[in-house]
């Protein structure tokens, strides 16, 4: 049930990929502003993950998991009822809070499962992001191609309600609680720093990378995040334990996770657009939204089937060996993919290899 909740979260993340190129027209805005429909979700997810994780440690992980999914449902319904840019961004921002469900689910597994079952369960939970994202693409394409695109959000809301019901019925609450209190100044500082950082990254191409606005926001982000870091080092129960985060093992593992996340979004966002672009462009493959989604779907399915394999490899050889192996497979997938962009079946091969990595 926890893995299903993770899949629901991933579905919400990639819901709009099939209609990315049509968003400016659908929302009656320019392409630069339309990108915020996607960026707002990623930004709120980045902020919500540590916040919901800490709240789960303090007040109960299942309770916060249900809360994250409930906020997602509200956001999906807001987006379902509007075609205006600002309310759509608000709805998508609320949907991003569901990203906290992933660490909360892993935390529940760690607290409740016996050690011998923990590795495979956490592997499945971690792969749920790819599984949900891969399966959502063809389903969302089918809906968007044959019905009103707002139906995508009604479907996301329905999945969210189902996930909430299943968690309440099946998943017990963890009895473990962390000492201390919630670091509200730390949460506000992290939120401000991330907004100041991601805003110029998103709008820099429109404003100009050397413009005063872009450079000023980057400078402000550096100042705010440095001050936030100094404050976190002095707090007894910080939102983010920077001393632990700075340890080599933790830091390098997190950097590897970031790179894997980037690689997932590259294939999820680029391949569908490559497949749908007209062949007259010289590089587009001229496929329908549904075909594009089906070509990328094996990404998630391969993740689901290989997760138990990697769990067994980790148990036998150690997670470091497994991590390196996965990164090598991803590198192979992208390296080979450079020469596999001339036909739809070639993108299918790329998706399978990347999913395995």
mmCIF file of C-alpha atoms in Angstrom, residues 24-357:
data_model
loop_
_atom_site.group_PDB
_atom_site.id
_atom_site.type_symbol
_atom_site.label_atom_id
_atom_site.label_comp_id
_atom_site.label_asym_id
_atom_site.label_seq_id
_atom_site.Cartn_x
_atom_site.Cartn_y
_atom_site.Cartn_z
ATOM 1 C CA UNK A 24 0.665 28.060 -23.219
ATOM 2 C CA UNK A 25 -2.399 27.782 -25.464
ATOM 3 C CA UNK A 26 -4.490 25.927 -22.863
ATOM 4 C CA UNK A 27 -3.729 28.512 -20.175
ATOM 5 C CA UNK A 28 -3.687 31.555 -22.494
ATOM 6 C CA UNK A 29 -0.188 32.600 -21.460
ATOM 7 C CA UNK A 30 3.360 32.663 -22.818
ATOM 8 C CA UNK A 31 5.669 29.615 -22.673
ATOM 9 C CA UNK A 32 7.860 31.134 -19.942
ATOM 10 C CA UNK A 33 4.940 31.509 -17.554
ATOM 11 C CA UNK A 34 3.499 28.115 -18.496
ATOM 12 C CA UNK A 35 6.663 26.389 -17.254
ATOM 13 C CA UNK A 36 5.653 27.387 -13.719
ATOM 14 C CA UNK A 37 2.865 24.827 -13.870
ATOM 15 C CA UNK A 38 5.634 22.208 -13.723
ATOM 16 C CA UNK A 39 8.250 24.132 -11.737
ATOM 17 C CA UNK A 40 5.857 24.997 -8.906
ATOM 18 C CA UNK A 41 5.239 21.303 -8.262
ATOM 19 C CA UNK A 42 8.954 20.485 -8.132
ATOM 20 C CA UNK A 43 9.651 23.488 -5.889
ATOM 21 C CA UNK A 44 6.936 22.670 -3.365
ATOM 22 C CA UNK A 45 8.051 19.035 -3.418
ATOM 23 C CA UNK A 46 11.620 20.054 -2.586
ATOM 24 C CA UNK A 47 10.375 22.128 0.350
ATOM 25 C CA UNK A 48 7.754 19.649 1.550
ATOM 26 C CA UNK A 49 10.035 16.609 1.699
ATOM 27 C CA UNK A 50 12.179 17.661 4.701
ATOM 28 C CA UNK A 51 9.246 19.418 6.376
ATOM 29 C CA UNK A 52 6.879 16.456 6.174
ATOM 30 C CA UNK A 53 9.680 14.093 7.138
ATOM 31 C CA UNK A 54 10.365 16.027 10.337
ATOM 32 C CA UNK A 55 6.658 16.366 11.144
ATOM 33 C CA UNK A 56 6.299 12.622 10.636
ATOM 34 C CA UNK A 57 9.106 11.955 13.120
ATOM 35 C CA UNK A 58 7.395 14.207 15.675
ATOM 36 C CA UNK A 59 3.687 13.455 15.229
ATOM 37 C CA UNK A 60 3.380 10.169 13.337
ATOM 38 C CA UNK A 61 4.469 9.159 9.856
ATOM 39 C CA UNK A 62 1.162 7.658 8.760
ATOM 40 C CA UNK A 63 -0.687 10.782 9.899
ATOM 41 C CA UNK A 64 1.615 13.025 7.849
ATOM 42 C CA UNK A 65 1.450 10.644 4.884
ATOM 43 C CA UNK A 66 -2.335 10.927 4.832
ATOM 44 C CA UNK A 67 -2.015 14.702 5.226
ATOM 45 C CA UNK A 68 0.365 14.926 2.249
ATOM 46 C CA UNK A 69 -2.013 12.955 0.060
ATOM 47 C CA UNK A 70 -4.985 15.038 1.224
ATOM 48 C CA UNK A 71 -3.216 18.276 0.232
ATOM 49 C CA UNK A 72 -2.483 16.702 -3.157
ATOM 50 C CA UNK A 73 -6.168 15.875 -3.645
ATOM 51 C CA UNK A 74 -7.165 19.462 -2.842
ATOM 52 C CA UNK A 75 -4.566 20.764 -5.289
ATOM 53 C CA UNK A 76 -5.753 18.397 -8.022
ATOM 54 C CA UNK A 77 -9.349 19.553 -7.603
ATOM 55 C CA UNK A 78 -8.307 23.219 -7.767
ATOM 56 C CA UNK A 79 -6.473 22.526 -11.033
ATOM 57 C CA UNK A 80 -9.420 20.523 -12.371
ATOM 58 C CA UNK A 81 -11.764 23.491 -12.069
ATOM 59 C CA UNK A 82 -9.628 26.165 -13.732
ATOM 60 C CA UNK A 83 -7.986 27.139 -17.014
ATOM 61 C CA UNK A 84 -6.371 30.292 -15.588
ATOM 62 C CA UNK A 85 -2.637 30.398 -14.936
ATOM 63 C CA UNK A 86 -2.533 31.595 -11.321
ATOM 64 C CA UNK A 87 -5.094 29.150 -9.847
ATOM 65 C CA UNK A 88 -3.444 26.363 -11.861
ATOM 66 C CA UNK A 89 -0.062 27.195 -10.306
ATOM 67 C CA UNK A 90 -1.653 27.237 -6.836
ATOM 68 C CA UNK A 91 -3.188 23.820 -7.457
ATOM 69 C CA UNK A 92 0.041 22.383 -8.807
ATOM 70 C CA UNK A 93 1.975 23.793 -5.853
ATOM 71 C CA UNK A 94 -0.342 21.986 -3.442
ATOM 72 C CA UNK A 95 0.068 18.790 -5.465
ATOM 73 C CA UNK A 96 3.826 18.998 -4.956
ATOM 74 C CA UNK A 97 3.386 18.513 -1.215
ATOM 75 C CA UNK A 98 2.646 14.859 -1.940
ATOM 76 C CA UNK A 99 6.381 14.321 -2.553
ATOM 77 C CA UNK A 100 6.727 14.041 1.217
ATOM 78 C CA UNK A 101 4.923 10.701 0.963
ATOM 79 C CA UNK A 102 8.047 8.947 -0.347
ATOM 80 C CA UNK A 103 10.340 9.515 2.679
ATOM 81 C CA UNK A 104 7.382 9.027 5.027
ATOM 82 C CA UNK A 105 6.633 5.663 3.434
ATOM 83 C CA UNK A 106 10.288 4.613 3.669
ATOM 84 C CA UNK A 107 10.308 5.741 7.311
ATOM 85 C CA UNK A 108 7.246 3.624 8.071
ATOM 86 C CA UNK A 109 8.889 0.604 6.467
ATOM 87 C CA UNK A 110 12.043 1.151 8.487
ATOM 88 C CA UNK A 111 10.049 1.372 11.720
ATOM 89 C CA UNK A 112 7.669 -1.533 11.111
ATOM 90 C CA UNK A 113 9.278 -4.200 8.908
ATOM 91 C CA UNK A 114 11.741 -6.909 9.981
ATOM 92 C CA UNK A 115 15.288 -6.399 8.731
ATOM 93 C CA UNK A 116 15.219 -9.277 6.241
ATOM 94 C CA UNK A 117 12.256 -7.741 4.388
ATOM 95 C CA UNK A 118 13.364 -4.124 4.590
ATOM 96 C CA UNK A 119 15.749 -4.066 1.622
ATOM 97 C CA UNK A 120 13.299 -5.306 -0.997
ATOM 98 C CA UNK A 121 10.459 -3.193 0.430
ATOM 99 C CA UNK A 122 12.526 0.002 0.330
ATOM 100 C CA UNK A 123 13.693 -0.823 -3.193
ATOM 101 C CA UNK A 124 10.073 -1.152 -4.321
ATOM 102 C CA UNK A 125 9.121 2.101 -2.564
ATOM 103 C CA UNK A 126 12.030 3.945 -4.153
ATOM 104 C CA UNK A 127 11.190 2.606 -7.614
ATOM 105 C CA UNK A 128 7.553 3.689 -7.255
ATOM 106 C CA UNK A 129 8.505 7.142 -8.551
ATOM 107 C CA UNK A 130 9.639 5.622 -11.836
ATOM 108 C CA UNK A 131 6.813 3.097 -11.964
ATOM 109 C CA UNK A 132 4.121 5.718 -11.500
ATOM 110 C CA UNK A 133 5.795 8.164 -13.841
ATOM 111 C CA UNK A 134 6.207 5.595 -16.583
ATOM 112 C CA UNK A 135 2.673 4.238 -16.332
ATOM 113 C CA UNK A 136 1.165 7.736 -16.098
ATOM 114 C CA UNK A 137 2.539 8.855 -19.455
ATOM 115 C CA UNK A 138 0.487 6.589 -21.757
ATOM 116 C CA UNK A 139 -2.587 6.824 -19.518
ATOM 117 C CA UNK A 140 -2.401 10.628 -19.394
ATOM 118 C CA UNK A 141 -1.778 10.783 -23.139
ATOM 119 C CA UNK A 142 -4.836 8.637 -23.817
ATOM 120 C CA UNK A 143 -7.010 10.857 -21.598
ATOM 121 C CA UNK A 144 -5.635 14.114 -22.998
ATOM 122 C CA UNK A 145 -6.016 12.956 -26.608
ATOM 123 C CA UNK A 146 -9.641 11.839 -26.308
ATOM 124 C CA UNK A 147 -11.182 13.937 -23.499
ATOM 125 C CA UNK A 148 -10.849 17.351 -21.885
ATOM 126 C CA UNK A 149 -7.381 17.742 -20.333
ATOM 127 C CA UNK A 150 -8.922 18.684 -16.955
ATOM 128 C CA UNK A 151 -9.922 15.022 -16.626
ATOM 129 C CA UNK A 152 -6.255 14.360 -15.807
ATOM 130 C CA UNK A 153 -6.677 16.165 -12.498
ATOM 131 C CA UNK A 154 -9.943 14.445 -11.660
ATOM 132 C CA UNK A 155 -8.144 11.139 -12.154
ATOM 133 C CA UNK A 156 -5.258 12.256 -9.920
ATOM 134 C CA UNK A 157 -7.705 13.317 -7.204
ATOM 135 C CA UNK A 158 -9.475 9.955 -7.406
ATOM 136 C CA UNK A 159 -6.197 8.059 -7.091
ATOM 137 C CA UNK A 160 -5.269 10.226 -4.123
ATOM 138 C CA UNK A 161 -8.529 9.453 -2.328
ATOM 139 C CA UNK A 162 -8.049 5.720 -3.007
ATOM 140 C CA UNK A 163 -4.482 5.866 -1.649
ATOM 141 C CA UNK A 164 -5.663 7.649 1.514
ATOM 142 C CA UNK A 165 -8.353 5.028 2.107
ATOM 143 C CA UNK A 166 -5.917 2.132 1.613
ATOM 144 C CA UNK A 167 -3.303 3.661 3.924
ATOM 145 C CA UNK A 168 -5.912 4.199 6.655
ATOM 146 C CA UNK A 169 -7.242 0.664 6.276
ATOM 147 C CA UNK A 170 -4.016 -1.302 5.899
ATOM 148 C CA UNK A 171 -0.988 0.641 7.167
ATOM 149 C CA UNK A 172 -0.497 0.874 10.951
ATOM 150 C CA UNK A 173 0.927 3.970 12.592
ATOM 151 C CA UNK A 174 4.532 3.825 13.760
ATOM 152 C CA UNK A 175 4.839 4.035 17.549
ATOM 153 C CA UNK A 176 8.254 5.727 17.285
ATOM 154 C CA UNK A 177 8.539 9.467 17.920
ATOM 155 C CA UNK A 178 11.551 11.754 17.757
ATOM 156 C CA UNK A 179 12.321 14.160 20.618
ATOM 157 C CA UNK A 180 12.380 17.917 20.137
ATOM 158 C CA UNK A 181 10.102 20.390 18.381
ATOM 159 C CA UNK A 182 9.462 21.555 14.828
ATOM 160 C CA UNK A 183 11.988 24.065 13.476
ATOM 161 C CA UNK A 184 9.633 26.673 11.972
ATOM 162 C CA UNK A 185 12.352 29.303 11.265
ATOM 163 C CA UNK A 186 14.378 26.601 9.512
ATOM 164 C CA UNK A 187 11.409 25.631 7.349
ATOM 165 C CA UNK A 188 10.760 29.265 6.389
ATOM 166 C CA UNK A 189 14.433 29.887 5.652
ATOM 167 C CA UNK A 190 14.758 26.790 3.472
ATOM 168 C CA UNK A 191 11.577 27.692 1.580
ATOM 169 C CA UNK A 192 12.774 31.249 0.937
ATOM 170 C CA UNK A 193 16.211 30.099 -0.166
ATOM 171 C CA UNK A 194 14.880 27.516 -2.596
ATOM 172 C CA UNK A 195 12.382 29.965 -4.118
ATOM 173 C CA UNK A 196 15.117 32.580 -4.599
ATOM 174 C CA UNK A 197 17.342 29.948 -6.226
ATOM 175 C CA UNK A 198 14.816 28.255 -8.506
ATOM 176 C CA UNK A 199 13.071 31.423 -9.683
ATOM 177 C CA UNK A 200 16.072 32.751 -11.675
ATOM 178 C CA UNK A 201 16.924 29.241 -12.895
ATOM 179 C CA UNK A 202 13.417 28.998 -14.338
ATOM 180 C CA UNK A 203 13.115 32.529 -15.707
ATOM 181 C CA UNK A 204 16.772 33.279 -16.487
ATOM 182 C CA UNK A 205 16.390 32.573 -20.216
ATOM 183 C CA UNK A 206 13.520 35.106 -20.393
ATOM 184 C CA UNK A 207 15.096 37.785 -18.192
ATOM 185 C CA UNK A 208 18.642 37.260 -19.486
ATOM 186 C CA UNK A 209 21.274 35.328 -17.514
ATOM 187 C CA UNK A 210 23.327 38.468 -16.974
ATOM 188 C CA UNK A 211 20.395 40.721 -16.079
ATOM 189 C CA UNK A 212 20.269 42.480 -12.723
ATOM 190 C CA UNK A 213 17.138 40.587 -11.697
ATOM 191 C CA UNK A 214 18.642 37.163 -12.380
ATOM 192 C CA UNK A 215 21.999 37.890 -10.751
ATOM 193 C CA UNK A 216 20.318 39.660 -7.823
ATOM 194 C CA UNK A 217 18.086 36.683 -7.069
ATOM 195 C CA UNK A 218 21.032 34.281 -7.281
ATOM 196 C CA UNK A 219 22.972 36.481 -4.852
ATOM 197 C CA UNK A 220 19.973 36.686 -2.521
ATOM 198 C CA UNK A 221 19.619 32.884 -2.619
ATOM 199 C CA UNK A 222 23.268 32.440 -1.620
ATOM 200 C CA UNK A 223 22.907 34.891 1.277
ATOM 201 C CA UNK A 224 19.632 33.399 2.551
ATOM 202 C CA UNK A 225 20.852 29.795 2.313
ATOM 203 C CA UNK A 226 24.139 30.654 4.064
ATOM 204 C CA UNK A 227 22.271 32.389 6.888
ATOM 205 C CA UNK A 228 19.844 29.466 7.045
ATOM 206 C CA UNK A 229 22.753 27.047 7.288
ATOM 207 C CA UNK A 230 24.370 29.007 10.132
ATOM 208 C CA UNK A 231 21.041 29.074 11.943
ATOM 209 C CA UNK A 232 20.514 25.324 11.483
ATOM 210 C CA UNK A 233 23.942 24.608 12.982
ATOM 211 C CA UNK A 234 22.915 26.388 16.174
ATOM 212 C CA UNK A 235 19.473 24.802 16.605
ATOM 213 C CA UNK A 236 19.166 21.819 18.957
ATOM 214 C CA UNK A 237 16.605 20.035 16.730
ATOM 215 C CA UNK A 238 17.160 21.418 13.196
ATOM 216 C CA UNK A 239 14.919 20.756 10.224
ATOM 217 C CA UNK A 240 18.006 19.494 8.359
ATOM 218 C CA UNK A 241 20.984 18.123 10.282
ATOM 219 C CA UNK A 242 23.723 19.761 8.222
ATOM 220 C CA UNK A 243 26.540 18.099 10.163
ATOM 221 C CA UNK A 244 25.221 14.682 9.193
ATOM 222 C CA UNK A 245 24.465 15.863 5.655
ATOM 223 C CA UNK A 246 28.062 17.066 5.229
ATOM 224 C CA UNK A 247 29.537 13.651 6.051
ATOM 225 C CA UNK A 248 31.188 12.204 2.950
ATOM 226 C CA UNK A 249 29.020 9.091 2.793
ATOM 227 C CA UNK A 250 25.765 11.048 3.122
ATOM 228 C CA UNK A 251 26.826 13.923 0.862
ATOM 229 C CA UNK A 252 28.012 11.734 -2.014
ATOM 230 C CA UNK A 253 24.954 9.481 -1.748
ATOM 231 C CA UNK A 254 22.665 12.515 -1.920
ATOM 232 C CA UNK A 255 24.583 13.886 -4.909
ATOM 233 C CA UNK A 256 24.188 10.529 -6.658
ATOM 234 C CA UNK A 257 20.449 10.628 -5.890
ATOM 235 C CA UNK A 258 20.202 14.110 -7.422
ATOM 236 C CA UNK A 259 21.937 12.924 -10.584
ATOM 237 C CA UNK A 260 19.626 9.913 -10.874
ATOM 238 C CA UNK A 261 16.635 12.214 -10.386
ATOM 239 C CA UNK A 262 17.880 14.549 -13.120
ATOM 240 C CA UNK A 263 18.372 11.590 -15.469
ATOM 241 C CA UNK A 264 14.807 10.416 -14.808
ATOM 242 C CA UNK A 265 13.312 13.818 -15.637
ATOM 243 C CA UNK A 266 15.433 14.139 -18.771
ATOM 244 C CA UNK A 267 14.067 10.932 -20.266
ATOM 245 C CA UNK A 268 10.526 11.621 -19.012
ATOM 246 C CA UNK A 269 10.380 15.125 -20.459
ATOM 247 C CA UNK A 270 12.579 14.935 -23.574
ATOM 248 C CA UNK A 271 11.640 11.602 -25.154
ATOM 249 C CA UNK A 272 7.849 12.284 -25.299
ATOM 250 C CA UNK A 273 8.483 15.642 -26.957
ATOM 251 C CA UNK A 274 10.990 14.134 -29.415
ATOM 252 C CA UNK A 275 8.462 11.453 -30.331
ATOM 253 C CA UNK A 276 5.614 13.947 -30.843
ATOM 254 C CA UNK A 277 7.455 16.621 -32.820
ATOM 255 C CA UNK A 278 6.633 16.577 -36.565
ATOM 256 C CA UNK A 279 9.068 14.655 -38.753
ATOM 257 C CA UNK A 280 9.403 17.818 -40.883
ATOM 258 C CA UNK A 281 11.608 19.292 -38.161
ATOM 259 C CA UNK A 282 14.347 16.867 -39.134
ATOM 260 C CA UNK A 283 14.544 15.262 -35.711
ATOM 261 C CA UNK A 284 10.946 14.742 -34.578
ATOM 262 C CA UNK A 285 9.357 11.319 -35.023
ATOM 263 C CA UNK A 286 5.777 12.460 -35.683
ATOM 264 C CA UNK A 287 4.054 10.097 -33.247
ATOM 265 C CA UNK A 288 0.780 10.622 -31.381
ATOM 266 C CA UNK A 289 0.627 11.396 -27.658
ATOM 267 C CA UNK A 290 -0.473 7.839 -26.886
ATOM 268 C CA UNK A 291 2.367 6.236 -28.860
ATOM 269 C CA UNK A 292 4.857 8.578 -27.191
ATOM 270 C CA UNK A 293 3.552 7.571 -23.777
ATOM 271 C CA UNK A 294 3.718 3.872 -24.614
ATOM 272 C CA UNK A 295 7.339 4.217 -25.764
ATOM 273 C CA UNK A 296 8.339 5.719 -22.410
ATOM 274 C CA UNK A 297 6.153 3.422 -20.262
ATOM 275 C CA UNK A 298 8.795 0.626 -20.086
ATOM 276 C CA UNK A 299 10.935 3.024 -18.045
ATOM 277 C CA UNK A 300 8.693 2.497 -15.018
ATOM 278 C CA UNK A 301 7.894 -1.150 -15.679
ATOM 279 C CA UNK A 302 11.595 -2.013 -15.874
ATOM 280 C CA UNK A 303 12.180 -0.192 -12.592
ATOM 281 C CA UNK A 304 9.489 -2.261 -10.932
ATOM 282 C CA UNK A 305 10.885 -5.588 -12.165
ATOM 283 C CA UNK A 306 14.547 -4.801 -11.477
ATOM 284 C CA UNK A 307 14.052 -3.319 -7.978
ATOM 285 C CA UNK A 308 13.971 -6.767 -6.280
ATOM 286 C CA UNK A 309 17.047 -7.804 -8.260
ATOM 287 C CA UNK A 310 19.002 -4.803 -7.032
ATOM 288 C CA UNK A 311 17.808 -5.471 -3.484
ATOM 289 C CA UNK A 312 19.253 -8.984 -3.647
ATOM 290 C CA UNK A 313 22.503 -7.665 -5.131
ATOM 291 C CA UNK A 314 22.722 -5.115 -2.305
ATOM 292 C CA UNK A 315 22.207 -7.831 0.288
ATOM 293 C CA UNK A 316 24.985 -9.936 -1.251
ATOM 294 C CA UNK A 317 27.548 -7.369 -2.406
ATOM 295 C CA UNK A 318 26.583 -4.192 -0.556
ATOM 296 C CA UNK A 319 24.596 -1.115 -1.618
ATOM 297 C CA UNK A 320 27.727 0.737 -2.822
ATOM 298 C CA UNK A 321 28.331 -1.884 -5.519
ATOM 299 C CA UNK A 322 24.672 -1.815 -6.514
ATOM 300 C CA UNK A 323 24.620 1.997 -6.707
ATOM 301 C CA UNK A 324 27.674 2.062 -8.955
ATOM 302 C CA UNK A 325 26.172 -0.671 -11.159
ATOM 303 C CA UNK A 326 22.939 1.282 -11.539
ATOM 304 C CA UNK A 327 24.807 4.466 -12.466
ATOM 305 C CA UNK A 328 26.852 2.576 -15.062
ATOM 306 C CA UNK A 329 23.657 1.192 -16.631
ATOM 307 C CA UNK A 330 22.193 4.714 -16.785
ATOM 308 C CA UNK A 331 25.374 5.983 -18.444
ATOM 309 C CA UNK A 332 25.149 3.122 -20.955
ATOM 310 C CA UNK A 333 21.507 3.960 -21.645
ATOM 311 C CA UNK A 334 22.174 7.626 -22.380
ATOM 312 C CA UNK A 335 25.372 6.892 -24.307
ATOM 313 C CA UNK A 336 23.612 4.375 -26.511
ATOM 314 C CA UNK A 337 20.565 6.609 -26.717
ATOM 315 C CA UNK A 338 22.585 9.262 -28.572
ATOM 316 C CA UNK A 339 22.489 6.976 -31.576
ATOM 317 C CA UNK A 340 18.964 5.666 -31.032
ATOM 318 C CA UNK A 341 16.768 8.631 -31.923
ATOM 319 C CA UNK A 342 15.761 7.836 -35.500
ATOM 320 C CA UNK A 343 12.727 5.607 -34.869
ATOM 321 C CA UNK A 344 10.113 5.050 -32.171
ATOM 322 C CA UNK A 345 11.326 1.510 -31.393
ATOM 323 C CA UNK A 346 14.786 2.898 -30.639
ATOM 324 C CA UNK A 347 13.417 5.174 -27.898
ATOM 325 C CA UNK A 348 11.744 2.060 -26.461
ATOM 326 C CA UNK A 349 15.165 0.413 -26.086
ATOM 327 C CA UNK A 350 16.547 3.545 -24.434
ATOM 328 C CA UNK A 351 13.651 3.619 -21.951
ATOM 329 C CA UNK A 352 14.182 -0.027 -20.990
ATOM 330 C CA UNK A 353 17.923 0.370 -20.377
ATOM 331 C CA UNK A 354 17.469 3.604 -18.395
ATOM 332 C CA UNK A 355 14.702 2.016 -16.330
ATOM 333 C CA UNK A 356 17.000 -0.845 -15.444
ATOM 334 C CA UNK A 357 19.609 1.654 -14.257
#
